[in-house]
Amino acid sequence: MEAKQFGLGDIVQMKKPHPCGTNQWKIIRMGMDIRIKCVGCDHSVLIPRQKFEKRLKKVLVFAQRQEE
Ligand SMILES: [Zn+2]
């Protein structure tokens, strides 16, 4: 079982907030790299999954998704 659960569409909080002052990010792409978008200013960044997991503080909102 994974230590941290997160998925596409979730709103997450990172250890460091974005310079715009917002610390809410939406996961918009999952893969080897994860793309997150700042909820405050719509700026998006691509982060290697390992780095993302290290920087992730917590998941604020779990998106609705189907179990497969
Ligand atoms: Zn921002």
mmCIF file with all atom_site columns, C-alpha atoms and ligand atoms in Angstrom:
data_model
loop_
_atom_site.group_PDB
_atom_site.id
_atom_site.type_symbol
_atom_site.label_atom_id
_atom_site.label_alt_id
_atom_site.label_comp_id
_atom_site.label_asym_id
_atom_site.label_entity_id
_atom_site.label_seq_id
_atom_site.pdbx_PDB_ins_code
_atom_site.Cartn_x
_atom_site.Cartn_y
_atom_site.Cartn_z
_atom_site.occupancy
_atom_site.B_iso_or_equiv
_atom_site.pdbx_formal_charge
_atom_site.auth_seq_id
_atom_site.auth_comp_id
_atom_site.auth_asym_id
_atom_site.auth_atom_id
_atom_site.pdbx_PDB_model_num
ATOM   1  C  CA . MET A 1 1  ? 0.000   0.000  0.000   1.00 0.00 ? 1  MET A CA 1
ATOM   2  C  CA . GLU A 1 2  ? 1.244   3.473  -0.878  1.00 0.00 ? 2  GLU A CA 1
ATOM   3  C  CA . ALA A 1 3  ? 2.110   5.873  1.900   1.00 0.00 ? 3  ALA A CA 1
ATOM   4  C  CA . LYS A 1 4  ? 0.391   8.774  0.222   1.00 0.00 ? 4  LYS A CA 1
ATOM   5  C  CA . GLN A 1 5  ? -2.724  8.540  -1.850  1.00 0.00 ? 5  GLN A CA 1
ATOM   6  C  CA . PHE A 1 6  ? -3.370  11.099 -4.518  1.00 0.00 ? 6  PHE A CA 1
ATOM   7  C  CA . GLY A 1 7  ? -4.827  11.151 -7.958  1.00 0.00 ? 7  GLY A CA 1
ATOM   8  C  CA . LEU A 1 8  ? -5.930  13.147 -10.930 1.00 0.00 ? 8  LEU A CA 1
ATOM   9  C  CA . GLY A 1 9  ? -8.097  16.139 -10.087 1.00 0.00 ? 9  GLY A CA 1
ATOM   10 C  CA . ASP A 1 10 ? -7.201  16.206 -6.391  1.00 0.00 ? 10 ASP A CA 1
ATOM   11 C  CA . ILE A 1 11 ? -6.461  19.505 -4.691  1.00 0.00 ? 11 ILE A CA 1
ATOM   12 C  CA . VAL A 1 12 ? -3.227  19.231 -2.718  1.00 0.00 ? 12 VAL A CA 1
ATOM   13 C  CA . GLN A 1 13 ? -1.196  21.332 -0.331  1.00 0.00 ? 13 GLN A CA 1
ATOM   14 C  CA . MET A 1 14 ? 2.583   21.436 -0.792  1.00 0.00 ? 14 MET A CA 1
ATOM   15 C  CA . LYS A 1 15 ? 5.275   22.071 1.806   1.00 0.00 ? 15 LYS A CA 1
ATOM   16 C  CA . LYS A 1 16 ? 6.095   25.368 0.123   1.00 0.00 ? 16 LYS A CA 1
ATOM   17 C  CA . PRO A 1 17 ? 3.372   27.684 -1.159  1.00 0.00 ? 17 PRO A CA 1
ATOM   18 C  CA . HIS A 1 18 ? 3.547   29.196 -4.625  1.00 0.00 ? 18 HIS A CA 1
ATOM   19 C  CA . PRO A 1 19 ? 5.116   32.706 -4.707  1.00 0.00 ? 19 PRO A CA 1
ATOM   20 C  CA . CYS A 1 20 ? 1.638   34.105 -5.482  1.00 0.00 ? 20 CYS A CA 1
ATOM   21 C  CA . GLY A 1 21 ? 0.669   33.206 -1.906  1.00 0.00 ? 21 GLY A CA 1
ATOM   22 C  CA . THR A 1 22 ? -1.626  30.292 -2.694  1.00 0.00 ? 22 THR A CA 1
ATOM   23 C  CA . ASN A 1 23 ? -0.924  26.852 -1.362  1.00 0.00 ? 23 ASN A CA 1
ATOM   24 C  CA . GLN A 1 24 ? -3.527  24.869 -3.221  1.00 0.00 ? 24 GLN A CA 1
ATOM   25 C  CA . TRP A 1 25 ? -2.635  22.915 -6.309  1.00 0.00 ? 25 TRP A CA 1
ATOM   26 C  CA . LYS A 1 26 ? -4.748  20.802 -8.595  1.00 0.00 ? 26 LYS A CA 1
ATOM   27 C  CA . ILE A 1 27 ? -3.275  17.632 -10.072 1.00 0.00 ? 27 ILE A CA 1
ATOM   28 C  CA . ILE A 1 28 ? -3.900  17.897 -13.799 1.00 0.00 ? 28 ILE A CA 1
ATOM   29 C  CA . ARG A 1 29 ? -1.636  15.134 -15.094 1.00 0.00 ? 29 ARG A CA 1
ATOM   30 C  CA . MET A 1 30 ? -0.439  11.862 -13.610 1.00 0.00 ? 30 MET A CA 1
ATOM   31 C  CA . GLY A 1 31 ? 2.470   9.797  -14.845 1.00 0.00 ? 31 GLY A CA 1
ATOM   32 C  CA . MET A 1 32 ? 6.226   9.525  -14.344 1.00 0.00 ? 32 MET A CA 1
ATOM   33 C  CA . ASP A 1 33 ? 5.977   13.270 -13.925 1.00 0.00 ? 33 ASP A CA 1
ATOM   34 C  CA . ILE A 1 34 ? 3.097   15.004 -12.272 1.00 0.00 ? 34 ILE A CA 1
ATOM   35 C  CA . ARG A 1 35 ? 1.680   18.278 -13.474 1.00 0.00 ? 35 ARG A CA 1
ATOM   36 C  CA . ILE A 1 36 ? 0.050   20.488 -10.902 1.00 0.00 ? 36 ILE A CA 1
ATOM   37 C  CA . LYS A 1 37 ? -1.691  23.797 -11.404 1.00 0.00 ? 37 LYS A CA 1
ATOM   38 C  CA . CYS A 1 38 ? -1.769  26.596 -8.873  1.00 0.00 ? 38 CYS A CA 1
ATOM   39 C  CA . VAL A 1 39 ? -5.390  27.254 -7.920  1.00 0.00 ? 39 VAL A CA 1
ATOM   40 C  CA . GLY A 1 40 ? -4.598  30.915 -7.264  1.00 0.00 ? 40 GLY A CA 1
ATOM   41 C  CA . CYS A 1 41 ? -2.947  31.999 -10.499 1.00 0.00 ? 41 CYS A CA 1
ATOM   42 C  CA . ASP A 1 42 ? -3.324  29.047 -12.925 1.00 0.00 ? 42 ASP A CA 1
ATOM   43 C  CA . HIS A 1 43 ? 0.444   28.650 -13.265 1.00 0.00 ? 43 HIS A CA 1
ATOM   44 C  CA . SER A 1 44 ? 1.313   24.980 -13.852 1.00 0.00 ? 44 SER A CA 1
ATOM   45 C  CA . VAL A 1 45 ? 4.494   23.077 -13.114 1.00 0.00 ? 45 VAL A CA 1
ATOM   46 C  CA . LEU A 1 46 ? 5.760   19.631 -14.026 1.00 0.00 ? 46 LEU A CA 1
ATOM   47 C  CA . ILE A 1 47 ? 7.462   17.748 -11.198 1.00 0.00 ? 47 ILE A CA 1
ATOM   48 C  CA . PRO A 1 48 ? 9.022   14.273 -11.183 1.00 0.00 ? 48 PRO A CA 1
ATOM   49 C  CA . ARG A 1 49 ? 6.776   11.964 -9.158  1.00 0.00 ? 49 ARG A CA 1
ATOM   50 C  CA . GLN A 1 50 ? 9.405   11.288 -6.489  1.00 0.00 ? 50 GLN A CA 1
ATOM   51 C  CA . LYS A 1 51 ? 9.954   14.991 -5.910  1.00 0.00 ? 51 LYS A CA 1
ATOM   52 C  CA . PHE A 1 52 ? 6.231   15.606 -5.838  1.00 0.00 ? 52 PHE A CA 1
ATOM   53 C  CA . GLU A 1 53 ? 5.728   12.980 -3.149  1.00 0.00 ? 53 GLU A CA 1
ATOM   54 C  CA . LYS A 1 54 ? 8.479   14.562 -1.070  1.00 0.00 ? 54 LYS A CA 1
ATOM   55 C  CA . ARG A 1 55 ? 6.990   18.035 -1.410  1.00 0.00 ? 55 ARG A CA 1
ATOM   56 C  CA . LEU A 1 56 ? 3.406   16.976 -0.856  1.00 0.00 ? 56 LEU A CA 1
ATOM   57 C  CA . LYS A 1 57 ? 2.050   18.018 2.515   1.00 0.00 ? 57 LYS A CA 1
ATOM   58 C  CA . LYS A 1 58 ? -1.485  16.740 2.268   1.00 0.00 ? 58 LYS A CA 1
ATOM   59 C  CA . VAL A 1 59 ? -4.418  16.163 -0.003  1.00 0.00 ? 59 VAL A CA 1
ATOM   60 C  CA . LEU A 1 60 ? -7.105  18.746 0.694   1.00 0.00 ? 60 LEU A CA 1
ATOM   61 C  CA . VAL A 1 61 ? -9.829  17.544 -1.647  1.00 0.00 ? 61 VAL A CA 1
ATOM   62 C  CA . PHE A 1 62 ? -10.120 14.097 -3.142  1.00 0.00 ? 62 PHE A CA 1
ATOM   63 C  CA . ALA A 1 63 ? -11.579 14.191 -6.641  1.00 0.00 ? 63 ALA A CA 1
ATOM   64 C  CA . GLN A 1 64 ? -14.363 11.824 -7.544  1.00 0.00 ? 64 GLN A CA 1
ATOM   65 C  CA . ARG A 1 65 ? -12.912 8.981  -9.535  1.00 0.00 ? 65 ARG A CA 1
ATOM   66 C  CA . GLN A 1 66 ? -13.823 5.499  -10.526 1.00 0.00 ? 66 GLN A CA 1
ATOM   67 C  CA . GLU A 1 67 ? -12.105 2.502  -9.051  1.00 0.00 ? 67 GLU A CA 1
ATOM   68 C  CA . GLU A 1 68 ? -10.842 0.092  -11.624 1.00 0.00 ? 68 GLU A CA 1
HETATM 69 ZN ZN . ZN  B 2 .  ? 0.215   30.770 -7.946  1.00 0.00 ? 1  ZN  B ZN 1
#
